[in-house]
């Protein structure tokens, strides 16, 4: 019997989407933007101490190879020839910091994840060195001095990890965000792997001048970071190198964007004033500001949006960053056991349809935009004897929406023209309760794409459009129209404002819980003073009481 004929499609483009919670590889048709196949692997997070968040760089790399292999197997089952894959783009969790040995290819420490808080005292000590009337860090980078960004994580590694310090002294160390680690490894690693990053990821390190688009000597000296360990900075769309192993050996890696920039591209927000919000581990609202840097007066970041080609202009964005969005659902699942799978939260929330006065501020890693308050910690308040897990689930979803409202308000004040609607994407947008809540709390329509994988799509678009690949046109007339689902506000404006103002009271109560000393010490007595620790103990007391009242032994 003759072998079945492989389906012939237009050129295909793959995208590695390496996020905080999982790694995925997705393959798109470059002519229609149709998603043909994908595979996903969850990534473990390690919490060695309170406030510390780490991941294994080798596990991340292995998950990329696994996702590529499994996706290609699925394409084969669909009779799609993988030789049609002409390019690969990379999208990644930003700010997460890796240092590795260029001679052995081994990481010198776990990846320090973007929401890690161990550097709080590092930040406080550095902030004392900045002249009050000349915040050169913010003016050069668009970023506040914060635990969020890579420079302070790298500084901590140099100060506290002997193997990192020795490797730098012996000229063996390379630094990178996850994109740089992956590209170096996938293009050969110790065998002449390409050590590079793109402008969007570089702009999140606090070492990169967003005006000159180069590593900044003054910033590197301020953070005492040796420039020799930094990757070369490239545009977001060009051929960096070829895959050197696996089923796609020889395919060029030609797109690289930090995940939020990738989502901006995937949402096709190419015009000044267009904005999108991505709901992932965190929550990130970006507004395209065109060729000009707009500096926020209301707690937002100025960042590089994208540069789609070596000779193409750079675009900037205003960004509001929320540390904890989908991560709160994972916390309810893994830490409290309220749900067994992330999807269950929608069912629980739907059962009650209200938080019954319960408010949840998930400031597990402090508060990001618009507060930039590292001393904050998570609280759940407004608890009564009537409160149950359904109300807490509802409050967790509301928390994501309230945090987005705070950012949108700041963005409206900075831009001067309020958004008429909000474009959304990311895994959490599959939750219809969340999307309706978001429309109610913002009191504007929320517009969701029918294909939520816009982060991967943006990376694929950048890769396919690269010079020398040229299989994806980014001309407006060639871009595929995307179907939208629209959520209109269903409550009155007064109710929306009352709920929002109560949330703001809860936010104020979450602040000032920890000091720099407590965040970096290993003293377990400190941890007992945290409000979420208190909440868990209180919940256990309530549970024991309830079991006693119910007659359960």
mmCIF file of C-alpha atoms in Angstrom, residues 264 269-276 286-292 305-306 315-318 411 415:
data_model
loop_
_atom_site.group_PDB
_atom_site.id
_atom_site.type_symbol
_atom_site.label_atom_id
_atom_site.label_comp_id
_atom_site.label_asym_id
_atom_site.label_seq_id
_atom_site.Cartn_x
_atom_site.Cartn_y
_atom_site.Cartn_z
ATOM 1 C CA UNK A 264 1.500 43.222 21.395
ATOM 2 C CA UNK A 269 -1.191 46.665 17.946
ATOM 3 C CA UNK A 270 1.093 48.384 15.431
ATOM 4 C CA UNK A 271 -0.489 51.838 15.730
ATOM 5 C CA UNK A 272 0.258 54.546 18.267
ATOM 6 C CA UNK A 273 -2.372 54.301 21.051
ATOM 7 C CA UNK A 274 -3.326 50.652 20.541
ATOM 8 C CA UNK A 275 -3.178 48.555 23.732
ATOM 9 C CA UNK A 276 -3.506 44.960 24.918
ATOM 10 C CA UNK A 286 1.003 47.525 27.084
ATOM 11 C CA UNK A 287 0.135 50.598 25.030
ATOM 12 C CA UNK A 288 2.066 51.318 21.816
ATOM 13 C CA UNK A 289 3.469 54.882 21.949
ATOM 14 C CA UNK A 290 5.111 54.786 18.516
ATOM 15 C CA UNK A 291 8.650 56.054 17.955
ATOM 16 C CA UNK A 292 8.669 58.229 21.081
ATOM 17 C CA UNK A 305 7.823 47.424 22.285
ATOM 18 C CA UNK A 306 9.634 45.891 19.282
ATOM 19 C CA UNK A 315 8.723 51.267 18.713
ATOM 20 C CA UNK A 316 8.161 52.001 22.403
ATOM 21 C CA UNK A 317 5.361 51.208 24.849
ATOM 22 C CA UNK A 318 3.990 52.227 28.207
ATOM 23 C CA UNK A 411 -2.409 54.642 31.560
ATOM 24 C CA UNK A 415 -1.877 59.120 27.659
#
